[in-house]
PDB file of C-alpha atoms and ligand atoms in Angstrom:
ATOM      1  CA  MET A  73      -0.002   0.000   0.003  1.00  0.00           C
ATOM      2  CA  ARG A  74       1.176   3.531  -0.800  1.00  0.00           C
ATOM      3  CA  ILE A  75      -0.245   6.770   0.539  1.00  0.00           C
ATOM      4  CA  GLY A  76      -0.225  10.137  -1.251  1.00  0.00           C
ATOM      5  CA  THR A  77      -1.253  13.675  -0.413  1.00  0.00           C
ATOM      6  CA  GLY A  78      -2.221  16.569  -2.630  1.00  0.00           C
ATOM      7  CA  TYR A  79      -3.112  20.230  -2.133  1.00  0.00           C
ATOM      8  CA  ASP A  80      -4.226  22.926  -4.537  1.00  0.00           C
ATOM      9  CA  VAL A  81      -5.365  26.529  -4.287  1.00  0.00           C
ATOM     10  CA  HIS A  82      -6.745  28.949  -6.845  1.00  0.00           C
ATOM     11  CA  ALA A  83      -7.817  32.576  -6.684  1.00  0.00           C
ATOM     12  CA  PHE A  84     -11.218  33.714  -7.868  1.00  0.00           C
ATOM     13  CA  GLY A  85     -11.193  36.319 -10.583  1.00  0.00           C
ATOM     14  CA  SER A  86     -11.842  34.940 -14.034  1.00  0.00           C
ATOM     15  CA  GLY A  87     -14.993  35.469 -16.034  1.00  0.00           C
ATOM     16  CA  ARG A  88     -15.500  31.758 -16.551  1.00  0.00           C
ATOM     17  CA  PRO A  89     -17.570  29.323 -14.495  1.00  0.00           C
ATOM     18  CA  LEU A  90     -16.282  27.448 -11.446  1.00  0.00           C
ATOM     19  CA  TYR A  91     -15.723  23.690 -11.716  1.00  0.00           C
ATOM     20  CA  LEU A  92     -15.220  21.465  -8.685  1.00  0.00           C
ATOM     21  CA  GLY A  93     -14.828  17.698  -8.895  1.00  0.00           C
ATOM     22  CA  GLY A  94     -15.700  17.945 -12.584  1.00  0.00           C
ATOM     23  CA  VAL A  95     -19.065  19.563 -11.791  1.00  0.00           C
ATOM     24  CA  LEU A  96     -20.181  23.090 -12.669  1.00  0.00           C
ATOM     25  CA  VAL A  97     -20.893  25.123  -9.531  1.00  0.00           C
ATOM     26  CA  PRO A  98     -23.849  27.336 -10.455  1.00  0.00           C
ATOM     27  CA  GLU A  99     -23.762  31.105 -10.120  1.00  0.00           C
ATOM     28  CA  THR A 100     -20.210  31.191  -8.736  1.00  0.00           C
ATOM     29  CA  PRO A 101     -17.251  33.087 -10.186  1.00  0.00           C
ATOM     30  CA  GLY A 102     -14.470  30.973 -11.641  1.00  0.00           C
ATOM     31  CA  VAL A 103     -10.793  30.963 -10.770  1.00  0.00           C
ATOM     32  CA  VAL A 104      -7.618  32.178 -12.444  1.00  0.00           C
ATOM     33  CA  ALA A 105      -5.993  29.089 -14.000  1.00  0.00           C
ATOM     34  CA  HIS A 106      -4.409  27.661 -17.104  1.00  0.00           C
ATOM     35  CA  SER A 107      -6.782  24.695 -17.194  1.00  0.00           C
ATOM     36  CA  ASP A 108     -10.354  24.863 -15.895  1.00  0.00           C
ATOM     37  CA  GLY A 109      -8.924  25.454 -12.393  1.00  0.00           C
ATOM     38  CA  ASP A 110     -10.661  22.556 -10.650  1.00  0.00           C
ATOM     39  CA  VAL A 111      -8.875  22.543  -7.274  1.00  0.00           C
ATOM     40  CA  LEU A 112     -10.371  19.238  -6.142  1.00  0.00           C
ATOM     41  CA  ILE A 113      -9.224  17.337  -9.223  1.00  0.00           C
ATOM     42  CA  HIS A 114      -5.818  19.040  -9.178  1.00  0.00           C
ATOM     43  CA  ALA A 115      -5.252  18.033  -5.543  1.00  0.00           C
ATOM     44  CA  LEU A 116      -6.485  14.527  -6.409  1.00  0.00           C
ATOM     45  CA  ILE A 117      -4.009  14.247  -9.280  1.00  0.00           C
ATOM     46  CA  ASP A 118      -1.147  15.371  -7.018  1.00  0.00           C
ATOM     47  CA  ALA A 119      -2.161  12.823  -4.390  1.00  0.00           C
ATOM     48  CA  LEU A 120      -2.226  10.012  -6.964  1.00  0.00           C
ATOM     49  CA  LEU A 121       1.106  11.019  -8.472  1.00  0.00           C
ATOM     50  CA  GLY A 122       2.563  11.408  -4.977  1.00  0.00           C
ATOM     51  CA  ALA A 123       1.479   7.948  -3.885  1.00  0.00           C
ATOM     52  CA  ALA A 124       3.201   6.464  -6.941  1.00  0.00           C
ATOM     53  CA  ALA A 125       6.236   8.787  -6.614  1.00  0.00           C
ATOM     54  CA  LEU A 126       5.592  10.055 -10.151  1.00  0.00           C
ATOM     55  CA  GLY A 127       6.269  13.731  -9.583  1.00  0.00           C
ATOM     56  CA  ASP A 128       3.543  16.357  -9.502  1.00  0.00           C
ATOM     57  CA  ILE A 129       0.814  17.792 -11.718  1.00  0.00           C
ATOM     58  CA  GLY A 130       3.065  20.510 -13.092  1.00  0.00           C
ATOM     59  CA  SER A 131       5.692  18.006 -14.241  1.00  0.00           C
ATOM     60  CA  HIS A 132       3.147  16.137 -16.395  1.00  0.00           C
ATOM     61  CA  PHE A 133       0.684  18.874 -17.386  1.00  0.00           C
ATOM     62  CA  SER A 134       2.649  22.121 -17.572  1.00  0.00           C
ATOM     63  CA  ASP A 135       0.675  25.300 -16.979  1.00  0.00           C
ATOM     64  CA  THR A 136       2.701  27.014 -19.684  1.00  0.00           C
ATOM     65  CA  ASP A 137       1.971  24.377 -22.358  1.00  0.00           C
ATOM     66  CA  PRO A 138      -0.734  25.582 -24.770  1.00  0.00           C
ATOM     67  CA  VAL A 139      -1.871  21.959 -25.141  1.00  0.00           C
ATOM     68  CA  PHE A 140      -3.389  22.188 -21.640  1.00  0.00           C
ATOM     69  CA  LYS A 141      -4.923  25.645 -22.016  1.00  0.00           C
ATOM     70  CA  ASP A 142      -8.536  25.518 -20.730  1.00  0.00           C
ATOM     71  CA  ILE A 143      -8.391  21.693 -20.680  1.00  0.00           C
ATOM     72  CA  GLU A 144     -11.029  19.940 -18.560  1.00  0.00           C
ATOM     73  CA  SER A 145      -9.356  18.679 -15.389  1.00  0.00           C
ATOM     74  CA  ARG A 146     -11.187  15.384 -15.616  1.00  0.00           C
ATOM     75  CA  GLU A 147      -9.240  14.736 -18.824  1.00  0.00           C
ATOM     76  CA  LEU A 148      -6.031  15.302 -16.824  1.00  0.00           C
ATOM     77  CA  LEU A 149      -7.332  12.874 -14.169  1.00  0.00           C
ATOM     78  CA  THR A 150      -8.026  10.284 -16.881  1.00  0.00           C
ATOM     79  CA  ARG A 151      -4.436  10.581 -18.111  1.00  0.00           C
ATOM     80  CA  THR A 152      -3.139  10.374 -14.545  1.00  0.00           C
ATOM     81  CA  MET A 153      -5.110   7.183 -13.936  1.00  0.00           C
ATOM     82  CA  ASP A 154      -3.575   5.704 -17.088  1.00  0.00           C
ATOM     83  CA  MET A 155      -0.127   6.282 -15.508  1.00  0.00           C
ATOM     84  CA  ILE A 156      -1.226   4.827 -12.154  1.00  0.00           C
ATOM     85  CA  ARG A 157      -2.739   1.697 -13.738  1.00  0.00           C
ATOM     86  CA  ALA A 158       0.280   1.245 -16.023  1.00  0.00           C
ATOM     87  CA  ARG A 159       2.385   0.768 -12.881  1.00  0.00           C
ATOM     88  CA  GLY A 160       0.028  -1.847 -11.522  1.00  0.00           C
ATOM     89  CA  TYR A 161      -1.727   0.253  -8.875  1.00  0.00           C
ATOM     90  CA  SER A 162      -5.409   0.613  -8.107  1.00  0.00           C
ATOM     91  CA  ILE A 163      -7.119   2.924  -5.616  1.00  0.00           C
ATOM     92  CA  ASP A 164      -8.204   1.640  -2.216  1.00  0.00           C
ATOM     93  CA  ASN A 165      -9.780   4.877  -1.019  1.00  0.00           C
ATOM     94  CA  VAL A 166      -9.708   8.647  -1.364  1.00  0.00           C
ATOM     95  CA  ASP A 167     -10.489  11.252   1.303  1.00  0.00           C
ATOM     96  CA  SER A 168     -10.748  14.911   0.444  1.00  0.00           C
ATOM     97  CA  VAL A 169     -11.819  18.298   1.737  1.00  0.00           C
ATOM     98  CA  VAL A 170     -12.707  21.435  -0.176  1.00  0.00           C
ATOM     99  CA  CYS A 171     -12.601  24.752   1.662  1.00  0.00           C
ATOM    100  CA  LEU A 172     -14.598  27.674   0.300  1.00  0.00           C
ATOM    101  CA  GLU A 173     -16.787  30.296   1.893  1.00  0.00           C
ATOM    102  CA  GLN A 174     -19.747  30.006  -0.448  1.00  0.00           C
ATOM    103  CA  PRO A 175     -21.812  28.560  -1.957  1.00  0.00           C
ATOM    104  CA  ARG A 176     -22.580  25.389  -0.027  1.00  0.00           C
ATOM    105  CA  ILE A 177     -21.356  22.570  -2.230  1.00  0.00           C
ATOM    106  CA  ALA A 178     -22.685  19.650  -0.192  1.00  0.00           C
ATOM    107  CA  PRO A 179     -25.645  19.273  -2.615  1.00  0.00           C
ATOM    108  CA  LEU A 180     -23.146  18.777  -5.479  1.00  0.00           C
ATOM    109  CA  ILE A 181     -21.061  16.024  -3.868  1.00  0.00           C
ATOM    110  CA  GLY A 182     -23.215  13.233  -5.292  1.00  0.00           C
ATOM    111  CA  ALA A 183     -22.715  14.612  -8.803  1.00  0.00           C
ATOM    112  CA  MET A 184     -18.953  14.911  -8.246  1.00  0.00           C
ATOM    113  CA  LYS A 185     -18.794  11.242  -7.227  1.00  0.00           C
ATOM    114  CA  LYS A 186     -20.682  10.274 -10.398  1.00  0.00           C
ATOM    115  CA  VAL A 187     -18.015  12.057 -12.457  1.00  0.00           C
ATOM    116  CA  LEU A 188     -14.917  10.972 -10.535  1.00  0.00           C
ATOM    117  CA  CYS A 189     -15.613   7.353  -9.514  1.00  0.00           C
ATOM    118  CA  PRO A 190     -15.859   5.947 -13.056  1.00  0.00           C
ATOM    119  CA  ILE A 191     -12.597   7.675 -14.057  1.00  0.00           C
ATOM    120  CA  MET A 192     -10.828   6.224 -11.003  1.00  0.00           C
ATOM    121  CA  GLU A 193     -12.642   2.857 -11.346  1.00  0.00           C
ATOM    122  CA  ILE A 194     -13.821   2.904  -7.744  1.00  0.00           C
ATOM    123  CA  ASN A 195     -17.180   2.655  -5.993  1.00  0.00           C
ATOM    124  CA  GLU A 196     -18.766   5.675  -4.345  1.00  0.00           C
ATOM    125  CA  ASP A 197     -18.001   4.263  -0.888  1.00  0.00           C
ATOM    126  CA  GLN A 198     -14.289   4.517  -1.730  1.00  0.00           C
ATOM    127  CA  LEU A 199     -14.454   8.281  -2.342  1.00  0.00           C
ATOM    128  CA  SER A 200     -15.048  10.802   0.428  1.00  0.00           C
ATOM    129  CA  ILE A 201     -15.599  14.472  -0.442  1.00  0.00           C
ATOM    130  CA  LYS A 202     -16.056  16.881   2.459  1.00  0.00           C
ATOM    131  CA  ALA A 203     -16.774  20.598   2.367  1.00  0.00           C
ATOM    132  CA  THR A 204     -15.911  23.253   4.898  1.00  0.00           C
ATOM    133  CA  THR A 205     -15.698  27.037   5.176  1.00  0.00           C
ATOM    134  CA  SER A 206     -13.029  29.229   6.689  1.00  0.00           C
ATOM    135  CA  GLU A 207     -15.401  30.850   9.214  1.00  0.00           C
ATOM    136  CA  GLY A 208     -14.968  34.224   7.535  1.00  0.00           C
ATOM    137  CA  ILE A 209     -11.222  34.545   8.148  1.00  0.00           C
ATOM    138  CA  GLY A 210      -8.172  34.406   5.917  1.00  0.00           C
ATOM    139  CA  MET A 211      -7.975  34.102   2.145  1.00  0.00           C
ATOM    140  CA  VAL A 212     -10.997  31.813   1.871  1.00  0.00           C
ATOM    141  CA  GLY A 213     -12.996  33.842   4.367  1.00  0.00           C
ATOM    142  CA  ARG A 214     -12.427  36.997   2.322  1.00  0.00           C
ATOM    143  CA  LYS A 215     -13.681  35.054  -0.726  1.00  0.00           C
ATOM    144  CA  GLU A 216     -10.392  35.574  -2.550  1.00  0.00           C
ATOM    145  CA  GLY A 217     -10.045  31.902  -3.429  1.00  0.00           C
ATOM    146  CA  LEU A 218     -10.539  28.301  -2.415  1.00  0.00           C
ATOM    147  CA  TRP A 219      -8.414  25.231  -1.748  1.00  0.00           C
ATOM    148  CA  ALA A 220      -8.675  21.450  -1.675  1.00  0.00           C
ATOM    149  CA  GLN A 221      -6.679  18.753   0.093  1.00  0.00           C
ATOM    150  CA  VAL A 222      -6.707  15.061  -0.801  1.00  0.00           C
ATOM    151  CA  VAL A 223      -5.266  11.847   0.655  1.00  0.00           C
ATOM    152  CA  VAL A 224      -5.263   8.674  -1.428  1.00  0.00           C
ATOM    153  CA  LEU A 225      -4.283   5.088  -0.710  1.00  0.00           C
ATOM    154  CA  LEU A 226      -3.043   2.964  -3.611  1.00  0.00           C
ATOM    155  CA  VAL A 227      -2.738  -0.811  -3.562  1.00  0.00           C
TER     156      VAL A 227
HETATM  157 MG1   MG B 317      -4.428  23.957  -9.793  1.00  0.00          MG
END
């Protein structure tokens, strides 16, 4: 078994929509990013790569490469899973937390699981997605951005 951890943060400020876990978050400003800026998937990719000691998201999907401009993060996750499977690993479980002040994303977690579980070839009881706020303080509390943290166990 191999454990991995991933963290990602993005600042709000683009005119595009916000995506989290591959799901459109309605009526919420998007983030500044080279890809679609999905912090949950980016942290997930870093956790998977970390568990397999395969570097980090930037080493595989450069944020200066035009190939990845505005790419859907779930496509990056699909490519990451190809690397993980090619080395003989599968996922035992994933735990994650997303921190943003608003909106409440708990109602979207089911939809995120429906996007992410098939890509990772796991059941919904192997993926935990939690949401929290920053209680009004700090970068998240000032609604300047959001972050996600993920831990994954490979077997
Ligand atoms: Mg990112």
